[in-house]
XYZ file of C-alpha atoms in Angstrom:
389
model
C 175.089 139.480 12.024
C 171.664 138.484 11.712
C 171.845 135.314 10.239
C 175.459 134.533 13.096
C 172.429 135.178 16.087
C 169.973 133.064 14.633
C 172.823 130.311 13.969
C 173.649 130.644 17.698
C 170.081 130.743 19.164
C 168.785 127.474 18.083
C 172.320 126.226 19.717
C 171.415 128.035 23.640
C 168.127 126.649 23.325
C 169.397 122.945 22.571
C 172.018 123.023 25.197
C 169.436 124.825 28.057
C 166.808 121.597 27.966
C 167.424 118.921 29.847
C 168.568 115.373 28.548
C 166.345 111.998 28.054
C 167.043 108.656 29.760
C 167.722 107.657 26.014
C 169.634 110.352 25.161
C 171.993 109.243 28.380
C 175.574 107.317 28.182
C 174.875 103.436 27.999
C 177.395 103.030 31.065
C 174.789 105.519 33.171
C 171.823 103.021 32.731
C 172.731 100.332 34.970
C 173.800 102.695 37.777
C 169.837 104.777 37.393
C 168.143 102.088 37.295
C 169.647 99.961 39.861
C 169.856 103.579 42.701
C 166.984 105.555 41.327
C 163.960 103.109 41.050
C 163.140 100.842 43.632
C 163.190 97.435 42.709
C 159.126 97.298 43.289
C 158.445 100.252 41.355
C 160.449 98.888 38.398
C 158.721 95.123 38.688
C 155.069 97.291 38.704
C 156.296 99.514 35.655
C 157.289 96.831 33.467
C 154.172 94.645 34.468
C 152.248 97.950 33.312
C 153.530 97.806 30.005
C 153.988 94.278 29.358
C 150.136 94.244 30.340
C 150.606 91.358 32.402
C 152.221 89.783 35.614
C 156.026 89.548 35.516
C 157.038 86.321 36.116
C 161.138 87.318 35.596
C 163.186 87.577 38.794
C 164.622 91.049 40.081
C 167.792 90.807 38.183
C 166.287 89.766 34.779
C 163.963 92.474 35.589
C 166.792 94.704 36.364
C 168.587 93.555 33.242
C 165.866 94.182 30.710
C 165.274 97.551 31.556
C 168.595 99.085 31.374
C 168.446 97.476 28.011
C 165.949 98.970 26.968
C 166.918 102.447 28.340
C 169.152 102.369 25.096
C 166.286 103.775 22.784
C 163.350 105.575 23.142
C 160.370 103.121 23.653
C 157.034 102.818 25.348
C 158.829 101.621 28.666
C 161.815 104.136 28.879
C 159.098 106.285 28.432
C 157.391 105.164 31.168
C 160.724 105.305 33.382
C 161.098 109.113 32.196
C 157.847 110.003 33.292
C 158.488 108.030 36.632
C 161.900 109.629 37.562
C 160.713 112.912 36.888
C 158.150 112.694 39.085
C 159.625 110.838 41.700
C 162.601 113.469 41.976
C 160.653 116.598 40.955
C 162.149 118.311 43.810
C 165.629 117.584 43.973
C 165.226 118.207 39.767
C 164.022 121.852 40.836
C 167.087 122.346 43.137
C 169.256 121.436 40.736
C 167.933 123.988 38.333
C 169.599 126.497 40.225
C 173.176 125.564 38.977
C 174.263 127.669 35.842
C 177.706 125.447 34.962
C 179.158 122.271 35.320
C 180.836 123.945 38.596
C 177.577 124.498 39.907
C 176.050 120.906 39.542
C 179.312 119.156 40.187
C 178.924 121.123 44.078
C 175.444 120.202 44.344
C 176.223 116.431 43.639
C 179.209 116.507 46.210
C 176.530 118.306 48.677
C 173.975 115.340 48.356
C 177.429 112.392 48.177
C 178.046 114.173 51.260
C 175.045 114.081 52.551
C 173.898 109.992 51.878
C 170.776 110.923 49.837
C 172.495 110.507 45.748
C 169.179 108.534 44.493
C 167.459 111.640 43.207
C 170.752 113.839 42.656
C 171.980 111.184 40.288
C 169.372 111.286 38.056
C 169.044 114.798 38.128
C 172.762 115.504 37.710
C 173.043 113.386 34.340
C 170.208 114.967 32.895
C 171.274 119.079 33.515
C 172.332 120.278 30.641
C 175.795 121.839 31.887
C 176.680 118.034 32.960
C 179.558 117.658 30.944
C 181.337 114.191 29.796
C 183.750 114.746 32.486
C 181.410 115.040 35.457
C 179.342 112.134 34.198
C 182.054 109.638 34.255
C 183.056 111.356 37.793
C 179.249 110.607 38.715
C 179.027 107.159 37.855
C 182.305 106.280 39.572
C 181.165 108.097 43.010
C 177.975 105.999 42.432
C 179.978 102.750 41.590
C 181.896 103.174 45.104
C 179.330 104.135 46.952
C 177.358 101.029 45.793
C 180.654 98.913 47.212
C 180.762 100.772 50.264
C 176.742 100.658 50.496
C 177.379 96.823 50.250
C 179.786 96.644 53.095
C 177.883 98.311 54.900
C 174.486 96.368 54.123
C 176.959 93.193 54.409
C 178.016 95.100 58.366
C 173.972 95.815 59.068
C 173.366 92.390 58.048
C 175.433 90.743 60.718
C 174.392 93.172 63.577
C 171.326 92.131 62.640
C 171.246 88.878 62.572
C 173.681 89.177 65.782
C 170.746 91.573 67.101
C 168.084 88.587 65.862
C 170.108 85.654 68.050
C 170.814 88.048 71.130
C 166.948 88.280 70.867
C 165.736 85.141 70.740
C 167.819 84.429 73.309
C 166.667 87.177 75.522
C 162.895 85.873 74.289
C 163.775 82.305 75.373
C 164.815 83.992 78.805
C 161.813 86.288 79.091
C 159.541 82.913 78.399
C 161.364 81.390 81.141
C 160.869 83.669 83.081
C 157.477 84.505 82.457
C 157.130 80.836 83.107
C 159.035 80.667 86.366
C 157.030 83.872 87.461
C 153.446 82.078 86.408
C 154.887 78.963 88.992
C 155.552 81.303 91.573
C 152.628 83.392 91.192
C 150.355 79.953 91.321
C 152.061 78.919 94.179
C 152.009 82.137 96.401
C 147.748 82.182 95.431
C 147.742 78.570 96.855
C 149.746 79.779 100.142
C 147.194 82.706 100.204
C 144.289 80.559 99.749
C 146.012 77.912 102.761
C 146.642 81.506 105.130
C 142.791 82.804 104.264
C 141.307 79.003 105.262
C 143.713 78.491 107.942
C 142.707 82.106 109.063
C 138.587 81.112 109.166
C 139.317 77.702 110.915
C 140.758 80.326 113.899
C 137.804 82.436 113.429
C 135.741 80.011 113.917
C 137.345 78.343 116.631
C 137.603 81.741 118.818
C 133.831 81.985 118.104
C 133.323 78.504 119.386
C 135.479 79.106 122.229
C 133.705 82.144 123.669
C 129.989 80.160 122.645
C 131.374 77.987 125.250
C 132.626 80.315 127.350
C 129.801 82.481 127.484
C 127.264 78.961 127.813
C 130.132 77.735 131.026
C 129.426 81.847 132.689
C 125.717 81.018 132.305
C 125.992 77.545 133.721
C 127.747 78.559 136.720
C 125.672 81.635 137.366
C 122.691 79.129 137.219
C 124.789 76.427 139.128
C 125.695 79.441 141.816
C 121.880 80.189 141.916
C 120.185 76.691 142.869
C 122.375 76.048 145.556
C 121.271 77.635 148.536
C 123.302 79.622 150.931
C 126.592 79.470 148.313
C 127.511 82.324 150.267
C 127.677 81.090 154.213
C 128.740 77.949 153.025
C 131.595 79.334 151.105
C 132.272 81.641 154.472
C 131.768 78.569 156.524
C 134.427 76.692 154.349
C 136.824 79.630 154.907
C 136.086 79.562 158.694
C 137.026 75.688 158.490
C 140.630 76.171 156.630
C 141.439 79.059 158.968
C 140.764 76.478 162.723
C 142.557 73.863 160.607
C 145.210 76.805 160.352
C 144.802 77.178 163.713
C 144.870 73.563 165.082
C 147.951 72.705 163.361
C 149.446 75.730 165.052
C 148.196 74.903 168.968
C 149.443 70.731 167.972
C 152.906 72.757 167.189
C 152.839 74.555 170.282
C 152.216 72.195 172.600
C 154.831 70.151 171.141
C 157.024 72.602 171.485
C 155.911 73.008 175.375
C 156.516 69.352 175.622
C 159.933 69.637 174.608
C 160.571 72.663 176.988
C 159.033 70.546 179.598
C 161.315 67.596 179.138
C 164.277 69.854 179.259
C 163.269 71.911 182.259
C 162.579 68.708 183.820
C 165.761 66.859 183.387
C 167.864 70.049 184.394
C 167.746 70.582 188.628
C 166.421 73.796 189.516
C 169.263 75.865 191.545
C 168.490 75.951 195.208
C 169.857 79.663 196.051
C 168.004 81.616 193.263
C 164.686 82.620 193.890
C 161.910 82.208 191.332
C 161.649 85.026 188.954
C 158.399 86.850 189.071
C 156.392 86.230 186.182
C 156.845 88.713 183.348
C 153.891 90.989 182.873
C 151.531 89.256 180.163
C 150.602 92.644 177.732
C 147.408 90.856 176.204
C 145.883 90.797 179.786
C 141.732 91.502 179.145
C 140.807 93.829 181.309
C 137.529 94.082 181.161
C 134.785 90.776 179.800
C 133.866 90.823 176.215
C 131.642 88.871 174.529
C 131.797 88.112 170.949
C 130.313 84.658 170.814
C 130.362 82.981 167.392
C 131.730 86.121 165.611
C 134.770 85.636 163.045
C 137.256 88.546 163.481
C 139.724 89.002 160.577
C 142.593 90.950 162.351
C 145.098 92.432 159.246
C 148.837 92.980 159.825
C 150.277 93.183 162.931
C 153.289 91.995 163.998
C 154.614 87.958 163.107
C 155.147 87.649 166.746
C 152.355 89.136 168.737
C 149.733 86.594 166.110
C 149.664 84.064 168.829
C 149.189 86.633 171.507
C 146.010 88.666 168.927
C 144.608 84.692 168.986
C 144.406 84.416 172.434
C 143.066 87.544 172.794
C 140.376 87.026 170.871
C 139.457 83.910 171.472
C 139.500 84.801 175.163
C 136.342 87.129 173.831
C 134.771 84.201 172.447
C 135.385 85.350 168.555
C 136.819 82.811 166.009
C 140.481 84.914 165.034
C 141.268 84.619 161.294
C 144.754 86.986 159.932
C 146.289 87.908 157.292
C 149.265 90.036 157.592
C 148.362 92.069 154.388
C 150.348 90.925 151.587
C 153.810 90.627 153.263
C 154.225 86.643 152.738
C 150.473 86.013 152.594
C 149.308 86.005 149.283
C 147.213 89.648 148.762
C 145.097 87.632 146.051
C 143.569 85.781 149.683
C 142.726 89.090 150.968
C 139.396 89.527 149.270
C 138.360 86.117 150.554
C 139.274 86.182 153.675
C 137.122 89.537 154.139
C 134.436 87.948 152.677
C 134.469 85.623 155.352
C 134.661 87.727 158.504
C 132.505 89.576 160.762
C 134.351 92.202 161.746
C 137.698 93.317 160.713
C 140.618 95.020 163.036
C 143.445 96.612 160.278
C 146.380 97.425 161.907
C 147.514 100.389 159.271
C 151.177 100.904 160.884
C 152.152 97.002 159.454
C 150.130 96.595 156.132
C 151.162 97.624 152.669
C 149.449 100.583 151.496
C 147.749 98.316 148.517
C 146.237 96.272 151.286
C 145.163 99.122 153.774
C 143.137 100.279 150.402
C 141.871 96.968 149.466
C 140.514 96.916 153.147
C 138.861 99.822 153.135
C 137.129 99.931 150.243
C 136.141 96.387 150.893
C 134.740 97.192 153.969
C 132.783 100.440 152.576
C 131.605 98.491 149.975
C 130.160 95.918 151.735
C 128.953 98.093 154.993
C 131.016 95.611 157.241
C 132.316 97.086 160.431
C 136.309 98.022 160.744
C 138.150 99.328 163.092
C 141.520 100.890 162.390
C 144.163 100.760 164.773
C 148.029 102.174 164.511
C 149.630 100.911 166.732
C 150.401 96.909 166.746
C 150.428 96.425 170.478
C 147.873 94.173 172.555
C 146.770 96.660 174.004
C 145.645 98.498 171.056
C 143.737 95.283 169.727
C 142.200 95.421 173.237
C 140.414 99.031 172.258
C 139.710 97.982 169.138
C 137.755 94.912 170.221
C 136.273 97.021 172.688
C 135.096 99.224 170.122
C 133.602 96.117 168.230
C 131.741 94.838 171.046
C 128.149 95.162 171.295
């Protein structure tokens, strides 16, 4: 019994350690080396033992190695060291499996899972990977090489479907870019034009009220050296208003004339006696003297301003009127009180706007007023009496 356990001991330990890249299936080499080393890794191992630079291409690289994968020599002993240590962890995981059962489920897990690099090599070299599941290994790897072709071949022409979509977009974006630069350039010119256009008006407005201001001071100077501006300009006034009042008499006694003529050619009736006269209403009764006085009488009635004239006049007054704003223009108001002496405002036929402007005018100024209501000769009667001295 002793000498069957140490026949069978020596067996255990030989089957528990795990195999060399040498000690692998020649068919296995290509697939390792090709999956498990990156093509730079391999081109840097071989130019470290070579002791030089390698001047082969990848596949004669590629080529070389797997040959010499066949035996043990200094560089499959450098790819041994390298594989280990490259897949030290997935080697640990693997370690777990106790049967061929075990490490053909852990190589389905990581075909399953996209990542076979490091399973592959640490799959051939368990020691429960039988023949069977090696050759079931290397054809998983085999297709998954063709279908990791398609799909590189698939990648390839999004890509370079992904590279012309984005030039194109990048020949777009430079137009653009360029169209945007144009308009950007032009909108700063039309900015500049607006901000000069904008200071020409600037200083135009500030040339304008220079001016303004210097034509204010000129006339206030102007208004100053002539002398008496003020009776002259209320002399000028008294002038329009007997022109007014000339061209009114010349248009009465034409009209008389032209009564006249009529009465004249039409026979008087013999049996009718002469009607009395009619009782005149703007009768003075009593003298009053307001020689060389200008009396501005506001409102009234339109038809009793030919009686107010005579009226006043009679006095010896110069009459102006202005019938507050009704077809006279209220902007004449303020002149026309300028110009008079005295003032009679007849409240009952003015606007309200002009009975103000009167007597604030008037209060203003100190000038006398008298305020009558009702438009009637004989109310302008009191009211001159009131104004007489």
């Amino acid at each position: 019994m002793c000498d069957k356990h140490a026949a069978t001991e020596p067996q255990e330990a030989q089957t528990s350690r795990r195999r060399r890249i040498w000690e692998l299936g020649h068919t296995c080499h290509c697939p390792l080396v090709g999956v498990s080393l990156p093509i730079g890794t391999l081109r840097k191992l071989v130019g470290k033992v070579t002791g030089g630079k390698v001047l082969a291409d990848d596949y004669e690289i590629h080529v070389g190695a797997v040959s010499e994968c066949g035996t043990r020599n200094r560089l499959s002993e450098v790819l041994q060291k390298e594989l280990e240590r490259r897949y030290a962890a997935v080697i640990t995981r693997f370690r777990t499996a106790r049967t061929t059962e075990g490490v053909a489920e852990l190589w389905q897990a990581a075909v399953a899972g996209g990542d076979v690099a490091g399973a592959f090599w640490a799959g051939l070299t368990h020691p429960r990977c039988a023949p069977e599941l090696e050759e079931r290994m290397c054809r998983d790897l085999h297709m998954i090489q063709h279908q990791a072709g398609a799909c590189a071949r698939a990648d390839i022409n999004r890509f370079n479907a992904v590279v012309e979509e984005n030039g194109q977009l990048a020949r777009e974006l430079a137009r653009l870019q360029q169209r945007s630069a144009a308009m950007q350039l032009e909108r700063n010119a039309e900015l500049e034009r607006d901000a000069s256009a904008l200071m020409q008006l600037r200083a135009q407005l500030v040339s304008r009220d220079s001016m303004i201001d210097a034509l204010r001071l000129e006339l206030e100077q102007l208004r100053d050296s002539i002398p008496d501006l003020a009776s002259r300009e209320r002399l000028a006034q008294r002038l329009e208003q007997s022109d007014e009042r000339e061209r009114q008499l010349r248009e009465q006694v034409a009209e008389l004339r032209r009564e006249l003529v009529q009465a004249q050619s039409q026979p008087a009736p013999r049996d009718e006696e002469p009607a009395p006269p009619a009782a005149v209403e703007h009768i003075i009764r009593m003298p009053i003297r307001l020689a060389e006085r200008s009396i501005l009488c506001v409102g009234g009635r339109s038809g009793n301003v030919a009686s107010y004239r005579t009226l006043i006049e009679r006095a010896g007054a110069q009459f102006a009127h202005h019938d507050g704003g009704l077809e006279d223009n209220a902007g004449k108001l303020e002149a026309s009180l300028a110009a008079a002496d005295l003032v009679i405002c007849q409240t009952g036929c003015i606007s309200h706007s002009a009975y103000w402007r009167v007597k604030d005018f008037c209060k203003r100024t100190g000038k006398r007023c008298v305020f009558i209501d009702n438009p009637s000769i004989s109310s302008l009667q009191r009211g001159l009496e009131e104004l007489a001295p």
